[in-house]
Coordinates of C-alpha atoms and ligand atoms in Angstrom, one line a residue:
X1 CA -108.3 -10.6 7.2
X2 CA -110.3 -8.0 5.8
X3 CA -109.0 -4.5 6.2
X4 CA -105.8 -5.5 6.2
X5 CA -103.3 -3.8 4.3
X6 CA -100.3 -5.7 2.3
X7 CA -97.4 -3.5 1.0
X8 CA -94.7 -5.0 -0.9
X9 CA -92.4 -3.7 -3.7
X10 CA -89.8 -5.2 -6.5
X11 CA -86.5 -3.6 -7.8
X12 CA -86.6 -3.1 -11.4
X13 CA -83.4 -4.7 -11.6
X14 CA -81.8 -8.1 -13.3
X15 CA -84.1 -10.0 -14.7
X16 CA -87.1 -12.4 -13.0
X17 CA -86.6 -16.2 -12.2
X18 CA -89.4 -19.0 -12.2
X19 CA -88.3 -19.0 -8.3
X20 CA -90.0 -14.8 -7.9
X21 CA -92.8 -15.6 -10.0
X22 CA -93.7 -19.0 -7.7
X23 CA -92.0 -17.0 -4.7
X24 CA -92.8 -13.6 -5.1
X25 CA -95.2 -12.7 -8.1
X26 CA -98.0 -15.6 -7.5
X27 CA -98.3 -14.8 -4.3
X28 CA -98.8 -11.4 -4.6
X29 CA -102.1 -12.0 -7.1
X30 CA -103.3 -14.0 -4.5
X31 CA -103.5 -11.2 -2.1
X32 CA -105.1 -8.7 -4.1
X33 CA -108.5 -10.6 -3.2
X34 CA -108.3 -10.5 0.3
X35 CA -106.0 -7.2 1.5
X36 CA -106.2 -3.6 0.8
X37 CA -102.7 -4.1 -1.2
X38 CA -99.8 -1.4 -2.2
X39 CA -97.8 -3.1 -4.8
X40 CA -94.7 -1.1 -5.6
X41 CA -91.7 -1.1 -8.4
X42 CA -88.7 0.1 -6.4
X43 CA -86.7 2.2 -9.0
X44 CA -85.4 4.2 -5.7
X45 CA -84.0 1.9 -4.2
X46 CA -82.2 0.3 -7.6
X47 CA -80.3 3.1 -7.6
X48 CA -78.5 2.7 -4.9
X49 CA -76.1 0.3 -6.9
X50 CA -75.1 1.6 -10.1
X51 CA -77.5 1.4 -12.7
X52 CA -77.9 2.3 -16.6
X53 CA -80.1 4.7 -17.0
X54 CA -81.8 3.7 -20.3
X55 CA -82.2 0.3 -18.8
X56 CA -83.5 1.3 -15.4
X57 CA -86.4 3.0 -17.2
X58 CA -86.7 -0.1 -19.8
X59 CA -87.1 -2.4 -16.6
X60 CA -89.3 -0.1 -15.1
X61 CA -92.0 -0.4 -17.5
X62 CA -91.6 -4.2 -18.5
X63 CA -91.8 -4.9 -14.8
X64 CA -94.7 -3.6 -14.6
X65 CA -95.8 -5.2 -17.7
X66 CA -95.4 -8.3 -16.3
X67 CA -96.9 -8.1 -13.2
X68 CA -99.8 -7.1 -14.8
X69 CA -99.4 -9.9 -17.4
X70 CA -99.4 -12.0 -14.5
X71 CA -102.7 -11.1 -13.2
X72 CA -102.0 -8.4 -10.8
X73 CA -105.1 -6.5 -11.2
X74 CA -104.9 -2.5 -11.4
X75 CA -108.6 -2.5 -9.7
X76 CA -108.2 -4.3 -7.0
X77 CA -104.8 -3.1 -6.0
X78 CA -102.5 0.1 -6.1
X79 CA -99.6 -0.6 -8.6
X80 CA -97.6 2.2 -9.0
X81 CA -93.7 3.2 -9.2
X82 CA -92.2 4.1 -6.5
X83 CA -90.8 7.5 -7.9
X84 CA -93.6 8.9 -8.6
X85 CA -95.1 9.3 -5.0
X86 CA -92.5 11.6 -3.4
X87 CA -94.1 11.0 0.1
X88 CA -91.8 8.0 0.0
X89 CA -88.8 10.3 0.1
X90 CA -90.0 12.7 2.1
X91 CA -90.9 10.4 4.8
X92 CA -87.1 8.4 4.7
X93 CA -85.8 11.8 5.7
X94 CA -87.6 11.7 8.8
X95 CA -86.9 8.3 9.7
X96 CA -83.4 8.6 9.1
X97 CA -84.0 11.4 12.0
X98 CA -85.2 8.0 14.1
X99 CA -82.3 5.5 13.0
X100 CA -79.2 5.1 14.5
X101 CA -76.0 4.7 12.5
X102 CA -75.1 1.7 14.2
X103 CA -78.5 0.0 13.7
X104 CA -78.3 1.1 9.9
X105 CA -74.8 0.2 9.4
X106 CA -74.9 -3.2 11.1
X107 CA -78.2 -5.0 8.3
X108 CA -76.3 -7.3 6.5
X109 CA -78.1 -6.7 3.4
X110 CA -75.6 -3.3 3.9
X111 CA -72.7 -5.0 4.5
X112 CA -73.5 -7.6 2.0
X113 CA -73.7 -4.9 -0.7
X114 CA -71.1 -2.6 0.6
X115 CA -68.7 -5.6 0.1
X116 CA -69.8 -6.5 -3.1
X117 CA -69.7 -2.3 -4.4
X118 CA -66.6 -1.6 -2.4
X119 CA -65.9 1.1 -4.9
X120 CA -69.5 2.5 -4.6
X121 CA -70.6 2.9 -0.7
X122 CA -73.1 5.8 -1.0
X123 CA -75.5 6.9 1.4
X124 CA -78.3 5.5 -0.3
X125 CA -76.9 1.8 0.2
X126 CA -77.1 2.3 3.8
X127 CA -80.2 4.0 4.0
X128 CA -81.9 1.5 2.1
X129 CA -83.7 0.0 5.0
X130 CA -84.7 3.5 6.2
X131 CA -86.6 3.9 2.7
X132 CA -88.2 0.7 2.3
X133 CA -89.2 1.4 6.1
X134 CA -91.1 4.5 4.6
X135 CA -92.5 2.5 2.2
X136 CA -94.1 0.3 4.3
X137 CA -94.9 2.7 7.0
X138 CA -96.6 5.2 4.6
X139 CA -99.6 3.1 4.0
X140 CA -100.4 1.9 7.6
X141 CA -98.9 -1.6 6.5
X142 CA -100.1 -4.7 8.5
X143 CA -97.8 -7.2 6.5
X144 CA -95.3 -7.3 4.6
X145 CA -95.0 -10.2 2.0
X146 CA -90.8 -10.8 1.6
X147 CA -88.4 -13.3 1.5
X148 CA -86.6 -14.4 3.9
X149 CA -83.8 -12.3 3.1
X150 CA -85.9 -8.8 3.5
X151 CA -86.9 -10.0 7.1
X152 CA -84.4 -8.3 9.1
X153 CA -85.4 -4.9 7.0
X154 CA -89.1 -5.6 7.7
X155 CA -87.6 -5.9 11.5
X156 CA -86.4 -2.6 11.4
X157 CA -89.7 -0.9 10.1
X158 CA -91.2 -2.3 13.5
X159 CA -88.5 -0.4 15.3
X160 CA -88.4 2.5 13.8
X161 CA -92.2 2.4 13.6
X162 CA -92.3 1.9 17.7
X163 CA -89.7 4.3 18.5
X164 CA -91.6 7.4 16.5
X165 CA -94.8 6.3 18.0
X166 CA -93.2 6.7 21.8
X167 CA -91.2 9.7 20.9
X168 CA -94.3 11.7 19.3
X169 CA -97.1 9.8 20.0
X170 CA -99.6 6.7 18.2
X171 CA -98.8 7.3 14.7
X172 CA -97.8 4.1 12.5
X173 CA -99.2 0.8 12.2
X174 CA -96.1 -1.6 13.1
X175 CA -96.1 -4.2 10.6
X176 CA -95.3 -8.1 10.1
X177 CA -93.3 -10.2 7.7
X178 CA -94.8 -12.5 5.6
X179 CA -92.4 -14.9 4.9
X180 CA -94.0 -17.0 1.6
X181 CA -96.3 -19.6 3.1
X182 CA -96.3 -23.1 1.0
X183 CA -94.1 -21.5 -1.6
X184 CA -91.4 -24.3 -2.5
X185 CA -87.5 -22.9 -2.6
X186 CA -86.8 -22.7 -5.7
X187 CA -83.1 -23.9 -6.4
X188 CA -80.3 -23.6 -8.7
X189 CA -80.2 -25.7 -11.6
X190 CA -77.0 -26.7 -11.6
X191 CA -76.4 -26.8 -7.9
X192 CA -79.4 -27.2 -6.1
X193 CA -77.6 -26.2 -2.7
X194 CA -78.2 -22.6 -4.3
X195 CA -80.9 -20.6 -4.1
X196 CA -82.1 -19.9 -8.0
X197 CA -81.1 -16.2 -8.2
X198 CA -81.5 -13.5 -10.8
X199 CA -77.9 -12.5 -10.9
X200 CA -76.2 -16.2 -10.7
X201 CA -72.9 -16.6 -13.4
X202 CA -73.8 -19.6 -14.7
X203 CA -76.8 -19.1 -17.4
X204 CA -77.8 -22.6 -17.3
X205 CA -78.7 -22.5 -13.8
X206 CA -81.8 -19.8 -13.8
X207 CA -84.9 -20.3 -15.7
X208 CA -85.8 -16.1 -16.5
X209 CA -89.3 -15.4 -17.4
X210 CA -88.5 -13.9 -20.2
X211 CA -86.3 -17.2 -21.4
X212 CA -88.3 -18.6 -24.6
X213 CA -89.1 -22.3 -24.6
X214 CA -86.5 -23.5 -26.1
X215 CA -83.7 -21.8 -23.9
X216 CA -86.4 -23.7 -21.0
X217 CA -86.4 -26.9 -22.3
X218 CA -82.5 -26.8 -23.0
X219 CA -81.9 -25.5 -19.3
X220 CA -84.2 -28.0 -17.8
X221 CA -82.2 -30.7 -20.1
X222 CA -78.8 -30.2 -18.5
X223 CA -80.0 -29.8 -14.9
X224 CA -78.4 -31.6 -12.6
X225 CA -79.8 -34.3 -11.0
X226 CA -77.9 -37.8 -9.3
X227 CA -77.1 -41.2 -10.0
X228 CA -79.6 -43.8 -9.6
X229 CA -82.6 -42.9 -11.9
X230 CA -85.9 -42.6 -9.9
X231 CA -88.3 -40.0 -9.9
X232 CA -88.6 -39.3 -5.9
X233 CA -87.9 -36.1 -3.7
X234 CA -85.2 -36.8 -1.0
X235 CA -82.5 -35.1 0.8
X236 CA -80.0 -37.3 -0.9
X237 CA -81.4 -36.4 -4.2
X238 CA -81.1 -32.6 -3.9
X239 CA -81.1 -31.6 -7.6
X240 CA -84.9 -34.1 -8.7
X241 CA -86.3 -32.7 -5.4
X242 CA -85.9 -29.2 -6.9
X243 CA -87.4 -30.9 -10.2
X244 CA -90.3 -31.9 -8.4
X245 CA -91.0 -28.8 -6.4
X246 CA -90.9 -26.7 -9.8
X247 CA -93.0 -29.1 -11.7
X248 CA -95.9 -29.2 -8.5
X249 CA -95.8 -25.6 -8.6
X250 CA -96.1 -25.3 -12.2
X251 CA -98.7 -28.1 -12.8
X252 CA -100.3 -26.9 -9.5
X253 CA -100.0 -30.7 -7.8
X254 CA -98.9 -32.3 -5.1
X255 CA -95.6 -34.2 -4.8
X256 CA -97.4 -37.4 -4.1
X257 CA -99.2 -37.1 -7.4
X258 CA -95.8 -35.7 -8.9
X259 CA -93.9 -39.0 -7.8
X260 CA -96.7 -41.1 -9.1
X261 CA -96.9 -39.5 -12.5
X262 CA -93.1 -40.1 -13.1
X263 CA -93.2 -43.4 -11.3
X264 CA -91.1 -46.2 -13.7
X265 CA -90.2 -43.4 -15.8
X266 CA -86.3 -42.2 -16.5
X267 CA -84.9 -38.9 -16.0
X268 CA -84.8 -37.5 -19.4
X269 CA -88.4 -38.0 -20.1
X270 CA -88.7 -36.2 -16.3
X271 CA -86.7 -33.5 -17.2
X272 CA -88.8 -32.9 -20.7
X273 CA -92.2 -33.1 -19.0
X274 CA -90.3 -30.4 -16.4
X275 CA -89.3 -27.7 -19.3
X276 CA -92.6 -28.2 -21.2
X277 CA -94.8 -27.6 -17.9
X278 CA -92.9 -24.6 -17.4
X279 CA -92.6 -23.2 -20.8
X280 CA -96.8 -24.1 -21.3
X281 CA -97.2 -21.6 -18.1
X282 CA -95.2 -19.1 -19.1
X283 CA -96.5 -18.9 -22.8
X284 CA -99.0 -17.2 -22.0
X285 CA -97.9 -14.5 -20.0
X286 CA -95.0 -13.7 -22.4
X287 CA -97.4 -13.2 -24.7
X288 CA -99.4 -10.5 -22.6
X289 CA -96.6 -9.1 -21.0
X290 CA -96.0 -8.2 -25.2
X291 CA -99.3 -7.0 -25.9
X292 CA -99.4 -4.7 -22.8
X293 CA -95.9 -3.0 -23.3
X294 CA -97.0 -2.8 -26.9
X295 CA -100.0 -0.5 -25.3
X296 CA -98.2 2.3 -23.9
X297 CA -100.9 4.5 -23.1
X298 CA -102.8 2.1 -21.2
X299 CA -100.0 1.5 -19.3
X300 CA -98.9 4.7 -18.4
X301 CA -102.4 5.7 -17.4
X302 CA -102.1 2.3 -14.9
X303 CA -99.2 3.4 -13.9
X304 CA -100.4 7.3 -13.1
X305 CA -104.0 6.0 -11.7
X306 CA -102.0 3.5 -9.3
X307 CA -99.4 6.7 -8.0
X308 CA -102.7 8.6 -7.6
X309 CA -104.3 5.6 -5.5
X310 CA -101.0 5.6 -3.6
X311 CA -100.5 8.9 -3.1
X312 CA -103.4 9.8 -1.0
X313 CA -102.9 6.8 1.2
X314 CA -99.6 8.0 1.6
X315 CA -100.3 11.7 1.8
X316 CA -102.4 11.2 5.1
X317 CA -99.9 9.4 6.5
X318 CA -97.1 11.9 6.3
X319 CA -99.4 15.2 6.9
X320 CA -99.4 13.3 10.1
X321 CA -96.0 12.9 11.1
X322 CA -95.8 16.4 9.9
X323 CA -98.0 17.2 12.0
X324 CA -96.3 15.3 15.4
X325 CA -92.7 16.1 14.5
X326 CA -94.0 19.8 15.1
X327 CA -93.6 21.1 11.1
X328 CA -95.3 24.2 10.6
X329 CA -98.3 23.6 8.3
X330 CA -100.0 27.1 8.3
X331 CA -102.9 28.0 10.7
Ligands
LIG1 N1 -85.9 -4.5 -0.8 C1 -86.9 -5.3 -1.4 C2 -86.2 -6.4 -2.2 O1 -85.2 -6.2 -2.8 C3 -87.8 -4.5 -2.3 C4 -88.5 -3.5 -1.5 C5 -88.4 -2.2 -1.5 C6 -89.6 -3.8 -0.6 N2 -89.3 -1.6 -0.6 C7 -90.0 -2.6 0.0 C8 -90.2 -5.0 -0.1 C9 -91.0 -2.6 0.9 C10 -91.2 -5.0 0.8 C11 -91.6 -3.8 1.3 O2 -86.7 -7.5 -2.4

């Protein structure tokens, strides 16, 4: 494990559920510790849908905020935005030399999104995957933390990584997913058949990070759950198994002990002791995640010292393929 590097990047877009921070965020602090780890804020990508430009650069920051609220540690790790290491772009344009149109044109992440903007199918949609390729590639990446939607992107990093090693020789590491270990799915409130997602219609049914605690405990009061009225996870009782997994990852037990702390006890209490674990947790990073985007120079110097970090990783990297795809770098 040691040596190994961990890339992995966030859009600055929408705001964050409870399901990223036990999903996504969490697991990334964990990393830090063991893995040389490139943590990135994707604003490059984000744009590739339409965004406001005051609130891209709002998100930006308070992204970064947060992670850092949560305990993402600028020593141990490079956290940086992606912008502001231009090896990133530089390097897409080369992959995008090594990607077919089909391949590109066939992710369904693309055709996803190409549905959902049919008034807005740039370029950049489809060459999403080629960028987040160059992401990953950049920093000699051995795994890729994602969910299991990013997969099939992570996929095409490894073939586009293997096809520009045999064209022009050993140059990238090819990577692996990481596909979130013993993090629970984290559903819908209101239809736990759903996955909880940032951008869902229905404000009851996602619990935001940012949501104070009494929009929590209100949420967590009108989830849905099912007819009999007994604590236990099963699959007929979709909506208190979601309960459950949200309260053991937010209390940091198992379900056993879950099911015997709520044993005897009705649904409304369940649902209370639910919304306060929660909102007790996310207390106190609300409350840093103020104080630090209250300290504006601290973070931009973060910010700046992480693009440097990232930067020279990158920079080797792409002299490289530079170098192999025959660029003339002076004698
Ligand atoms: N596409 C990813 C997402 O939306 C974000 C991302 C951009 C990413 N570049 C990456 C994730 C590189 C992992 C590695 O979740």
């Amino acid at each position: 494990m040691e040596g190994k590097t961990v890339y992995s990047a966030v859009q600055p877009t929408g705001s964050l559920t409870i399901g990223n921070y036990v999903g996504a965020i969490r697991n990334w602090v964990e990393l830090q510790s063991g893995y040389n780890c490139f943590f990135a804020i994707a604003d490059l990508h984000a744009i590739t849908v339409r965004q406001d430009p005051a609130e891209l650069r709002r998100r930006t920051v308070e992204l970064a905020a947060l992670y850092l609220a949560c305990g993402i540690d600028p020593a141990q790790c490079a956290l940086y935005v992606q912008s502001h290491v231009p090896a990133h772009a530089e390097l897409a344009w080369v992959l995008n030399t090594v990607t077919y149109v089909g391949e590109a044109s066939r992710m369904t992440q693309f055709k996803d999104k190409s549905a959902k903007h049919a008034d807005n199918i740039n370029m950049g949609l489809m060459d999403y995957p080629v960028l987040m390729a160059a992401d990953i590639l950049l920093y000699r990446t051995d795994l890729v933390p994602v969910g299991a939607d990013q997969k099939q992107h992570v996929e095409l990093a490894r073939d586009l990584a293997l096809r520009f090693n045999n064209r022009y020789g050993e140059t990238f590491t090819v990577p692996e997913p990481l596909i979130g270990r013993n993090t629970a799915k984290i559903s819908s409130l209101q239809d736990p058949s759903k996955k909880m997602s940032k951008s869902d219609e229905n404000p009851n049914a996602s619990v935001f990070l940012s949501d104070d605690r009494d929009a929590i405990l209100r949420k967590f009061k009108r989830a849905v759950t099912d007819s009999d009225n007994c604590v236990r996870a099963s699959s007929e009782k979709p909506g208190i198994t979601n309960l459950l997994n949200i309260y053991c990852a937010f209390a940091g037990v198992t379900l056993e002990e879950a099911e015997r702390t709520f044993d005897g006890k009705g649904y409304g209490e369940f649902k209370l002791a639910v919304g306060e674990t929660v909102a007790d947790r996310l207390a106190p990073v609300q409350a840093e995640q103020r104080r630090i985007l209250a300290d504006k120079a601290y973070l931009s110097e973060t910010l700046a010292a992480g693009a440097e970090r990232a930067s020279r990783a990158a920079g080797r990297t792409l002299g490289k393929v530079f170098r192999k795809v025959g660029f003339y770098r002076g004698e």
